[in-house]
Amino acid sequence: MTRTFTVSRSILVEAPPRTVYEQVSQPALMGRWSPENLGATVPGGEAPATVGLVFDGHNKRGPFRWTTRCTVTKAEPGRRFAFRVHAIGLKRPRLRAPIATWEYRFQDSEGGTKVTETWTDDRRSWPTFVANAFDRIATGGRTFAVFQVGNIDRTLKNLKRELEQAG
């Protein structure tokens, strides 16, 4: 089976790009929308992140919980926010390796913002059969690409709902 390394989904949010960016670029807030992320420990508290910021993301899937170490790679207000996940562990991210990159793009569109969320699998050094076997165990039978499409769809719908209700 061929591996899919990148998946993207988009949604239209009835809010200005800068407003959406200001929310999404605060890693501590992500737990409000994501079905898997519980938020993040961010040095300096709540403020839009800047390039180079390192934070720890807290996650859960079913009964399993883990922490990731992430670094912000893009922070263009109203346009783009991205971070790479480069360490993972149960309570502390001890295992260092390229894991994934998350990117959010914001485009002025139809009186709102087209938000595109993209997940990229950075585990390119893993043999495909190893990655596929690991993915199926970790996701209950699916590859991470398929699994992440569902997570992205839920995140974007939750983001849309919250920001449109607040507006």
Tab-separated table of N, CA and C in Angstrom:
chain	number	residue	atom	x	y	z
A	1	MET	N	0.849	-1.182	0.000
A	1	MET	CA	0.000	0.000	0.000
A	1	MET	C	0.893	1.244	0.000
A	2	THR	N	0.612	2.187	-0.874
A	2	THR	CA	1.348	3.436	-0.959
A	2	THR	C	0.972	4.340	0.213
A	3	ARG	N	1.972	5.003	0.776
A	3	ARG	CA	1.709	5.913	1.893
A	3	ARG	C	1.310	7.287	1.387
A	4	THR	N	0.366	7.887	2.082
A	4	THR	CA	-0.020	9.270	1.839
A	4	THR	C	0.664	10.096	2.911
A	5	PHE	N	1.474	11.071	2.491
A	5	PHE	CA	2.252	11.850	3.443
A	5	PHE	C	1.603	13.175	3.814
A	6	THR	N	0.614	13.618	3.047
A	6	THR	CA	-0.002	14.911	3.325
A	6	THR	C	-1.493	14.847	3.054
A	7	VAL	N	-2.279	15.400	3.986
A	7	VAL	CA	-3.722	15.567	3.779
A	7	VAL	C	-4.109	16.980	4.191
A	8	SER	N	-5.072	17.548	3.465
A	8	SER	CA	-5.565	18.903	3.737
A	8	SER	C	-7.069	18.932	3.628
A	9	ARG	N	-7.668	19.797	4.404
A	9	ARG	CA	-9.101	20.046	4.326
A	9	ARG	C	-9.303	21.538	4.548
A	10	SER	N	-10.390	22.065	4.013
A	10	SER	CA	-10.689	23.494	4.142
A	10	SER	C	-12.130	23.708	4.566
A	11	ILE	N	-12.376	24.895	5.131
A	11	ILE	CA	-13.724	25.296	5.523
A	11	ILE	C	-13.798	26.821	5.454
A	12	LEU	N	-14.984	27.340	5.217
A	12	LEU	CA	-15.189	28.787	5.211
A	12	LEU	C	-15.702	29.202	6.588
A	13	VAL	N	-14.995	30.137	7.225
A	13	VAL	CA	-15.373	30.661	8.536
A	13	VAL	C	-15.785	32.114	8.351
A	14	GLU	N	-16.955	32.469	8.855
A	14	GLU	CA	-17.452	33.838	8.712
A	14	GLU	C	-16.822	34.735	9.774
A	15	ALA	N	-15.533	35.017	9.571
A	15	ALA	CA	-14.747	35.900	10.427
A	15	ALA	C	-13.541	36.348	9.598
A	16	PRO	N	-12.972	37.513	9.888
A	16	PRO	CA	-11.820	37.997	9.136
A	16	PRO	C	-10.583	37.109	9.331
A	17	PRO	N	-9.710	37.018	8.309
A	17	PRO	CA	-8.508	36.186	8.428
A	17	PRO	C	-7.664	36.492	9.664
A	18	ARG	N	-7.511	37.742	9.999
A	18	ARG	CA	-6.685	38.111	11.161
A	18	ARG	C	-7.292	37.564	12.459
A	19	THR	N	-8.610	37.608	12.570
A	19	THR	CA	-9.298	37.099	13.765
A	19	THR	C	-9.098	35.589	13.897
A	20	VAL	N	-9.268	34.868	12.786
A	20	VAL	CA	-9.100	33.415	12.814
A	20	VAL	C	-7.645	33.075	13.143
A	21	TYR	N	-6.719	33.767	12.498
A	21	TYR	CA	-5.293	33.547	12.754
A	21	TYR	C	-4.957	33.742	14.232
A	22	GLU	N	-5.462	34.823	14.826
A	22	GLU	CA	-5.144	35.124	16.226
A	22	GLU	C	-5.576	34.004	17.164
A	23	GLN	N	-6.634	33.296	16.827
A	23	GLN	CA	-7.078	32.165	17.644
A	23	GLN	C	-6.224	30.919	17.377
A	24	VAL	N	-6.073	30.567	16.110
A	24	VAL	CA	-5.372	29.331	15.742
A	24	VAL	C	-3.890	29.397	16.107
A	25	SER	N	-3.297	30.572	16.080
A	25	SER	CA	-1.862	30.694	16.355
A	25	SER	C	-1.534	30.707	17.844
A	26	GLN	N	-2.501	30.382	18.681
A	26	GLN	CA	-2.264	30.222	20.120
A	26	GLN	C	-2.393	28.735	20.454
A	27	PRO	N	-1.271	28.005	20.482
A	27	PRO	CA	-1.336	26.552	20.698
A	27	PRO	C	-2.104	26.134	21.953
A	28	ALA	N	-2.109	26.957	22.978
A	28	ALA	CA	-2.827	26.597	24.206
A	28	ALA	C	-4.328	26.498	23.980
A	29	LEU	N	-4.842	27.146	22.926
A	29	LEU	CA	-6.282	27.143	22.653
A	29	LEU	C	-6.738	25.971	21.787
A	30	MET	N	-5.830	25.265	21.142
A	30	MET	CA	-6.198	24.232	20.175
A	30	MET	C	-7.109	23.156	20.764
A	31	GLY	N	-6.982	22.889	22.034
A	31	GLY	CA	-7.826	21.877	22.663
A	31	GLY	C	-9.304	22.209	22.617
A	32	ARG	N	-9.649	23.470	22.365
A	32	ARG	CA	-11.063	23.858	22.256
A	32	ARG	C	-11.702	23.306	20.985
A	33	TRP	N	-10.893	23.013	19.976
A	33	TRP	CA	-11.450	22.582	18.673
A	33	TRP	C	-11.070	21.155	18.306
A	34	SER	N	-9.876	20.732	18.671
A	34	SER	CA	-9.349	19.444	18.230
A	34	SER	C	-9.979	18.281	18.991
A	35	PRO	N	-10.291	17.177	18.304
A	35	PRO	CA	-10.811	16.009	19.004
A	35	PRO	C	-9.716	15.244	19.754
A	36	GLU	N	-8.444	15.589	19.508
A	36	GLU	CA	-7.344	14.834	20.080
A	36	GLU	C	-6.442	15.687	20.977
A	37	ASN	N	-6.298	16.952	20.675
A	37	ASN	CA	-5.411	17.829	21.434
A	37	ASN	C	-6.142	18.393	22.649
A	38	LEU	N	-5.437	18.469	23.766
A	38	LEU	CA	-6.005	19.005	24.999
A	38	LEU	C	-5.510	20.422	25.281
A	39	GLY	N	-4.691	20.960	24.399
A	39	GLY	CA	-4.091	22.270	24.617
A	39	GLY	C	-2.585	22.131	24.657
A	40	ALA	N	-1.909	23.164	25.159
A	40	ALA	CA	-0.453	23.153	25.164
A	40	ALA	C	0.086	23.966	26.333
A	41	THR	N	1.290	23.612	26.730
A	41	THR	CA	2.044	24.412	27.686
A	41	THR	C	2.943	25.308	26.842
A	42	VAL	N	2.705	26.621	26.958
A	42	VAL	CA	3.391	27.586	26.105
A	42	VAL	C	4.121	28.598	26.983
A	43	PRO	N	5.437	28.732	26.815
A	43	PRO	CA	6.148	29.765	27.572
A	43	PRO	C	5.578	31.141	27.226
A	44	GLY	N	5.332	31.942	28.214
A	44	GLY	CA	4.825	33.289	27.949
A	44	GLY	C	3.319	33.387	27.910
A	45	GLY	N	2.607	32.269	28.061
A	45	GLY	CA	1.149	32.317	28.148
A	45	GLY	C	0.426	32.494	26.837
A	46	GLU	N	-0.732	33.137	26.918
A	46	GLU	CA	-1.613	33.254	25.761
A	46	GLU	C	-1.287	34.491	24.933
A	47	ALA	N	-0.781	34.250	23.752
A	47	ALA	CA	-0.517	35.286	22.754
A	47	ALA	C	-0.237	34.549	21.464
A	48	PRO	N	-0.508	35.179	20.322
A	48	PRO	CA	-0.152	34.505	19.074
A	48	PRO	C	1.338	34.139	19.066
A	49	ALA	N	1.639	32.943	18.604
A	49	ALA	CA	3.002	32.417	18.616
A	49	ALA	C	3.879	33.102	17.568
A	50	THR	N	5.172	33.070	17.812
A	50	THR	CA	6.145	33.602	16.866
A	50	THR	C	7.042	32.467	16.391
A	51	VAL	N	7.688	32.653	15.249
A	51	VAL	CA	8.589	31.636	14.703
A	51	VAL	C	9.681	31.333	15.726
A	52	GLY	N	9.925	30.049	15.933
A	52	GLY	CA	10.943	29.603	16.873
A	52	GLY	C	10.402	29.237	18.238
A	53	LEU	N	9.162	29.615	18.539
A	53	LEU	CA	8.568	29.269	19.826
A	53	LEU	C	8.497	27.750	19.962
A	54	VAL	N	8.931	27.231	21.096
A	54	VAL	CA	8.848	25.800	21.386
A	54	VAL	C	7.762	25.618	22.446
A	55	PHE	N	6.846	24.692	22.217
A	55	PHE	CA	5.773	24.414	23.164
A	55	PHE	C	5.536	22.918	23.254
A	56	ASP	N	4.883	22.506	24.324
A	56	ASP	CA	4.524	21.098	24.504
A	56	ASP	C	3.019	20.944	24.318
A	57	GLY	N	2.628	20.085	23.381
A	57	GLY	CA	1.223	19.795	23.136
A	57	GLY	C	0.792	18.584	23.946
A	58	HIS	N	-0.409	18.654	24.505
A	58	HIS	CA	-0.947	17.558	25.319
A	58	HIS	C	-2.105	16.921	24.555
A	59	ASN	N	-2.054	15.604	24.424
A	59	ASN	CA	-2.983	14.905	23.533
A	59	ASN	C	-3.586	13.685	24.197
A	60	LYS	N	-4.729	13.256	23.626
A	60	LYS	CA	-5.368	12.023	24.084
A	60	LYS	C	-6.072	11.361	22.900
A	61	ARG	N	-6.124	10.059	22.962
A	61	ARG	CA	-6.904	9.264	22.017
A	61	ARG	C	-7.418	8.091	22.818
A	62	GLY	N	-8.725	8.091	23.068
A	62	GLY	CA	-9.278	7.063	23.954
A	62	GLY	C	-8.636	7.192	25.323
A	63	PRO	N	-8.168	6.078	25.887
A	63	PRO	CA	-7.555	6.151	27.216
A	63	PRO	C	-6.085	6.597	27.189
A	64	PHE	N	-5.503	6.741	26.018
A	64	PHE	CA	-4.080	7.051	25.896
A	64	PHE	C	-3.835	8.552	25.891
A	65	ARG	N	-2.803	8.954	26.625
A	65	ARG	CA	-2.395	10.361	26.682
A	65	ARG	C	-0.900	10.451	26.405
A	66	TRP	N	-0.496	11.521	25.721
A	66	TRP	CA	0.919	11.716	25.427
A	66	TRP	C	1.197	13.203	25.239
A	67	THR	N	2.480	13.535	25.261
A	67	THR	CA	2.919	14.918	25.107
A	67	THR	C	3.881	14.992	23.937
A	68	THR	N	3.767	16.061	23.168
A	68	THR	CA	4.663	16.283	22.038
A	68	THR	C	5.421	17.593	22.225
A	69	ARG	N	6.606	17.666	21.686
A	69	ARG	CA	7.377	18.916	21.656
A	69	ARG	C	7.279	19.451	20.230
A	70	CYS	N	6.930	20.721	20.139
A	70	CYS	CA	6.670	21.344	18.843
A	70	CYS	C	7.423	22.666	18.728
A	71	THR	N	7.755	23.037	17.496
A	71	THR	CA	8.399	24.326	17.230
A	71	THR	C	7.635	25.030	16.120
A	72	VAL	N	7.297	26.297	16.358
A	72	VAL	CA	6.599	27.100	15.350
A	72	VAL	C	7.574	27.415	14.217
A	73	THR	N	7.138	27.118	12.981
A	73	THR	CA	7.981	27.340	11.798
A	73	THR	C	7.476	28.470	10.904
A	74	LYS	N	6.208	28.807	10.999
A	74	LYS	CA	5.616	29.908	10.220
A	74	LYS	C	4.639	30.653	11.112
A	75	ALA	N	4.707	31.966	11.086
A	75	ALA	CA	3.775	32.796	11.853
A	75	ALA	C	3.584	34.099	11.080
A	76	GLU	N	2.693	34.054	10.108
A	76	GLU	CA	2.400	35.205	9.246
A	76	GLU	C	0.975	35.649	9.547
A	77	PRO	N	0.824	36.684	10.395
A	77	PRO	CA	-0.513	37.095	10.836
A	77	PRO	C	-1.515	37.249	9.695
A	78	GLY	N	-2.664	36.577	9.871
A	78	GLY	CA	-3.734	36.629	8.894
A	78	GLY	C	-3.507	35.781	7.662
A	79	ARG	N	-2.345	35.106	7.565
A	79	ARG	CA	-2.035	34.333	6.354
A	79	ARG	C	-1.688	32.871	6.611
A	80	ARG	N	-0.726	32.638	7.533
A	80	ARG	CA	-0.247	31.262	7.691
A	80	ARG	C	0.355	31.044	9.072
A	81	PHE	N	0.081	29.854	9.632
A	81	PHE	CA	0.652	29.423	10.898
A	81	PHE	C	1.029	27.954	10.760
A	82	ALA	N	2.247	27.585	11.175
A	82	ALA	CA	2.680	26.190	11.068
A	82	ALA	C	3.634	25.844	12.204
A	83	PHE	N	3.626	24.558	12.553
A	83	PHE	CA	4.580	24.054	13.542
A	83	PHE	C	4.921	22.616	13.204
A	84	ARG	N	6.111	22.223	13.633
A	84	ARG	CA	6.518	20.826	13.426
A	84	ARG	C	6.596	20.133	14.777
A	85	VAL	N	6.214	18.870	14.772
A	85	VAL	CA	6.256	18.027	15.961
A	85	VAL	C	7.537	17.197	15.845
A	86	HIS	N	8.430	17.326	16.840
A	86	HIS	CA	9.739	16.684	16.711
A	86	HIS	C	10.167	15.884	17.938
A	87	ALA	N	9.262	15.689	18.877
A	87	ALA	CA	9.545	14.801	20.015
A	87	ALA	C	8.211	14.360	20.615
A	88	ILE	N	8.233	13.180	21.240
A	88	ILE	CA	6.999	12.615	21.792
A	88	ILE	C	7.338	11.794	23.034
A	89	GLY	N	6.390	11.709	23.950
A	89	GLY	CA	6.562	10.894	25.145
A	89	GLY	C	5.265	10.858	25.926
A	90	LEU	N	5.221	10.055	26.967
A	90	LEU	CA	3.994	9.957	27.736
A	90	LEU	C	3.750	11.244	28.527
A	91	LYS	N	4.599	11.543	29.500
A	91	LYS	CA	4.435	12.772	30.278
A	91	LYS	C	5.364	13.866	29.781
A	92	ARG	N	6.515	13.461	29.289
A	92	ARG	CA	7.485	14.404	28.722
A	92	ARG	C	7.922	13.887	27.360
A	93	PRO	N	8.109	14.793	26.414
A	93	PRO	CA	8.525	14.366	25.067
A	93	PRO	C	10.012	14.007	25.019
A	94	ARG	N	10.328	12.753	25.280
A	94	ARG	CA	11.727	12.300	25.367
A	94	ARG	C	12.263	11.721	24.055
A	95	LEU	N	11.399	11.076	23.267
A	95	LEU	CA	11.835	10.456	22.019
A	95	LEU	C	11.864	11.533	20.928
A	96	ARG	N	13.053	11.852	20.447
A	96	ARG	CA	13.209	12.911	19.447
A	96	ARG	C	13.319	12.314	18.052
A	97	ALA	N	12.452	12.787	17.183
A	97	ALA	CA	12.448	12.336	15.792
A	97	ALA	C	11.437	13.179	15.022
A	98	PRO	N	11.623	13.336	13.719
A	98	PRO	CA	10.590	14.026	12.936
A	98	PRO	C	9.292	13.226	12.994
A	99	ILE	N	8.188	13.892	13.354
A	99	ILE	CA	6.916	13.197	13.505
A	99	ILE	C	5.883	13.735	12.525
A	100	ALA	N	5.600	15.034	12.595
A	100	ALA	CA	4.579	15.612	11.715
A	100	ALA	C	4.748	17.122	11.663
A	101	THR	N	4.143	17.709	10.638
A	101	THR	CA	4.055	19.164	10.527
A	101	THR	C	2.583	19.507	10.334
A	102	TRP	N	2.132	20.526	11.060
A	102	TRP	CA	0.764	21.028	10.944
A	102	TRP	C	0.826	22.443	10.400
A	103	GLU	N	-0.019	22.743	9.415
A	103	GLU	CA	-0.042	24.082	8.840
A	103	GLU	C	-1.485	24.542	8.661
A	104	TYR	N	-1.681	25.825	8.905
A	104	TYR	CA	-2.984	26.469	8.733
A	104	TYR	C	-2.785	27.665	7.829
A	105	ARG	N	-3.604	27.733	6.772
A	105	ARG	CA	-3.573	28.882	5.853
A	105	ARG	C	-4.917	29.589	5.939
A	106	PHE	N	-4.859	30.914	5.839
A	106	PHE	CA	-6.046	31.746	5.980
A	106	PHE	C	-6.142	32.631	4.741
A	107	GLN	N	-7.248	32.499	3.994
A	107	GLN	CA	-7.453	33.284	2.774
A	107	GLN	C	-8.766	34.040	2.877
A	108	ASP	N	-8.703	35.333	2.593
A	108	ASP	CA	-9.912	36.150	2.541
A	108	ASP	C	-10.797	35.578	1.431
A	109	SER	N	-12.040	35.253	1.772
A	109	SER	CA	-12.900	34.586	0.802
A	109	SER	C	-14.372	34.810	1.135
A	110	GLU	N	-15.130	35.295	0.189
A	110	GLU	CA	-16.591	35.392	0.309
A	110	GLU	C	-17.051	36.022	1.630
A	111	GLY	N	-16.399	37.084	2.044
A	111	GLY	CA	-16.800	37.759	3.269
A	111	GLY	C	-16.357	37.068	4.539
A	112	GLY	N	-15.509	36.082	4.421
A	112	GLY	CA	-15.003	35.362	5.583
A	112	GLY	C	-13.584	34.918	5.326
A	113	THR	N	-13.236	33.777	5.881
A	113	THR	CA	-11.890	33.238	5.734
A	113	THR	C	-11.963	31.774	5.337
A	114	LYS	N	-11.289	31.435	4.267
A	114	LYS	CA	-11.105	30.026	3.922
A	114	LYS	C	-9.917	29.549	4.752
A	115	VAL	N	-10.191	28.622	5.667
A	115	VAL	CA	-9.154	28.063	6.537
A	115	VAL	C	-8.798	26.682	5.986
A	116	THR	N	-7.522	26.470	5.713
A	116	THR	CA	-7.039	25.171	5.248
A	116	THR	C	-6.073	24.624	6.277
A	117	GLU	N	-6.389	23.448	6.784
A	117	GLU	CA	-5.520	22.760	7.745
A	117	GLU	C	-4.850	21.606	7.019
A	118	THR	N	-3.534	21.498	7.168
A	118	THR	CA	-2.759	20.464	6.491
A	118	THR	C	-1.904	19.716	7.504
A	119	TRP	N	-1.953	18.397	7.413
A	119	TRP	CA	-1.087	17.528	8.203
A	119	TRP	C	-0.117	16.863	7.243
A	120	THR	N	1.172	16.878	7.606
A	120	THR	CA	2.204	16.203	6.819
A	120	THR	C	2.931	15.219	7.714
A	121	ASP	N	3.009	13.981	7.247
A	121	ASP	CA	3.713	12.916	7.960
A	121	ASP	C	5.216	13.101	7.721
A	122	ASP	N	5.951	13.426	8.778
A	122	ASP	CA	7.402	13.630	8.656
A	122	ASP	C	8.204	12.367	8.957
A	123	ARG	N	7.524	11.238	9.104
A	123	ARG	CA	8.210	9.973	9.398
A	123	ARG	C	8.674	9.310	8.097
A	124	ARG	N	9.311	10.062	7.254
A	124	ARG	CA	9.699	9.557	5.927
A	124	ARG	C	10.778	8.484	5.974
A	125	SER	N	11.541	8.448	7.051
A	125	SER	CA	12.598	7.433	7.142
A	125	SER	C	12.048	6.069	7.557
A	126	TRP	N	10.791	6.034	8.016
A	126	TRP	CA	10.199	4.761	8.408
A	126	TRP	C	9.857	3.954	7.150
A	127	PRO	N	10.180	2.679	7.132
A	127	PRO	CA	9.710	1.841	6.018
A	127	PRO	C	8.175	1.837	5.999
A	128	THR	N	7.598	1.787	4.828
A	128	THR	CA	6.145	1.854	4.684
A	128	THR	C	5.439	0.774	5.494
A	129	PHE	N	5.931	-0.462	5.453
A	129	PHE	CA	5.237	-1.537	6.179
A	129	PHE	C	5.275	-1.291	7.683
A	130	VAL	N	6.340	-0.704	8.212
A	130	VAL	CA	6.434	-0.397	9.639
A	130	VAL	C	5.458	0.725	9.994
A	131	ALA	N	5.460	1.783	9.176
A	131	ALA	CA	4.547	2.910	9.423
A	131	ALA	C	3.094	2.451	9.359
A	132	ASN	N	2.753	1.666	8.350
A	132	ASN	CA	1.370	1.199	8.211
A	132	ASN	C	0.954	0.319	9.391
A	133	ALA	N	1.843	-0.555	9.847
A	133	ALA	CA	1.525	-1.418	10.997
A	133	ALA	C	1.349	-0.568	12.261
A	134	PHE	N	2.264	0.354	12.497
A	134	PHE	CA	2.152	1.234	13.659
A	134	PHE	C	0.862	2.048	13.600
A	135	ASP	N	0.576	2.628	12.431
A	135	ASP	CA	-0.614	3.463	12.266
A	135	ASP	C	-1.884	2.688	12.595
A	136	ARG	N	-1.988	1.468	12.103
A	136	ARG	CA	-3.197	0.678	12.313
A	136	ARG	C	-3.405	0.354	13.799
A	137	ILE	N	-2.315	0.146	14.516
A	137	ILE	CA	-2.420	-0.089	15.959
A	137	ILE	C	-2.839	1.201	16.663
A	138	ALA	N	-2.196	2.306	16.307
A	138	ALA	CA	-2.428	3.588	16.992
A	138	ALA	C	-3.785	4.214	16.670
A	139	THR	N	-4.362	3.868	15.526
A	139	THR	CA	-5.615	4.521	15.109
A	139	THR	C	-6.808	3.571	15.058
A	140	GLY	N	-6.619	2.355	15.452
A	140	GLY	CA	-7.733	1.410	15.413
A	140	GLY	C	-8.009	0.879	14.031
A	141	GLY	N	-6.969	0.706	13.221
A	141	GLY	CA	-7.135	0.046	11.933
A	141	GLY	C	-6.952	0.905	10.698
A	142	ARG	N	-6.666	2.175	10.866
A	142	ARG	CA	-6.508	3.056	9.700
A	142	ARG	C	-5.076	3.562	9.588
A	143	THR	N	-4.750	4.138	8.459
A	143	THR	CA	-3.473	4.842	8.345
A	143	THR	C	-3.645	6.216	8.985
A	144	PHE	N	-2.530	6.857	9.338
A	144	PHE	CA	-2.641	8.183	9.926
A	144	PHE	C	-3.246	9.174	8.945
A	145	ALA	N	-2.967	9.037	7.667
A	145	ALA	CA	-3.539	9.969	6.688
A	145	ALA	C	-5.066	9.921	6.724
A	146	VAL	N	-5.635	8.741	6.701
A	146	VAL	CA	-7.094	8.594	6.761
A	146	VAL	C	-7.617	9.088	8.108
A	147	PHE	N	-6.945	8.711	9.162
A	147	PHE	CA	-7.340	9.124	10.514
A	147	PHE	C	-7.321	10.649	10.645
A	148	GLN	N	-6.274	11.276	10.113
A	148	GLN	CA	-6.148	12.729	10.261
A	148	GLN	C	-7.203	13.496	9.468
A	149	VAL	N	-7.682	12.969	8.371
A	149	VAL	CA	-8.771	13.635	7.639
A	149	VAL	C	-9.970	13.823	8.571
A	150	GLY	N	-10.315	12.797	9.315
A	150	GLY	CA	-11.424	12.905	10.265
A	150	GLY	C	-11.140	13.911	11.362
A	151	ASN	N	-9.924	13.891	11.901
A	151	ASN	CA	-9.552	14.856	12.941
A	151	ASN	C	-9.595	16.289	12.409
A	152	ILE	N	-9.071	16.489	11.221
A	152	ILE	CA	-9.063	17.833	10.629
A	152	ILE	C	-10.494	18.307	10.399
A	153	ASP	N	-11.341	17.451	9.844
A	153	ASP	CA	-12.740	17.845	9.609
A	153	ASP	C	-13.417	18.275	10.910
A	154	ARG	N	-13.220	17.514	11.983
A	154	ARG	CA	-13.835	17.868	13.272
A	154	ARG	C	-13.250	19.161	13.825
A	155	THR	N	-11.939	19.329	13.714
A	155	THR	CA	-11.298	20.552	14.205
A	155	THR	C	-11.841	21.771	13.476
A	156	LEU	N	-11.897	21.701	12.164
A	156	LEU	CA	-12.367	22.853	11.384
A	156	LEU	C	-13.835	23.163	11.665
A	157	LYS	N	-14.665	22.146	11.785
A	157	LYS	CA	-16.084	22.385	12.103
A	157	LYS	C	-16.234	23.035	13.479
A	158	ASN	N	-15.463	22.567	14.456
A	158	ASN	CA	-15.518	23.143	15.792
A	158	ASN	C	-15.004	24.582	15.802
A	159	LEU	N	-13.942	24.848	15.082
A	159	LEU	CA	-13.399	26.201	14.964
A	159	LEU	C	-14.429	27.134	14.342
A	160	LYS	N	-15.038	26.699	13.255
A	160	LYS	CA	-16.060	27.493	12.574
A	160	LYS	C	-17.209	27.817	13.527
A	161	ARG	N	-17.729	26.793	14.190
A	161	ARG	CA	-18.851	26.979	15.091
A	161	ARG	C	-18.514	28.004	16.190
A	162	GLU	N	-17.359	27.825	16.821
A	162	GLU	CA	-16.997	28.713	17.927
A	162	GLU	C	-16.774	30.161	17.459
A	163	LEU	N	-16.034	30.341	16.385
A	163	LEU	CA	-15.722	31.699	15.946
A	163	LEU	C	-16.960	32.419	15.382
A	164	GLU	N	-17.848	31.690	14.741
A	164	GLU	CA	-19.049	32.322	14.206
A	164	GLU	C	-20.037	32.669	15.334
A	165	GLN	N	-20.082	31.859	16.375
A	165	GLN	CA	-20.945	32.173	17.523
A	165	GLN	C	-20.406	33.375	18.288
A	166	ALA	N	-19.077	33.510	18.349
A	166	ALA	CA	-18.442	34.611	19.072
A	166	ALA	C	-18.580	35.926	18.303
A	167	GLY	N	-18.677	35.825	16.957
A	167	GLY	CA	-18.699	37.019	16.107
A	167	GLY	C	-20.011	37.680	16.126
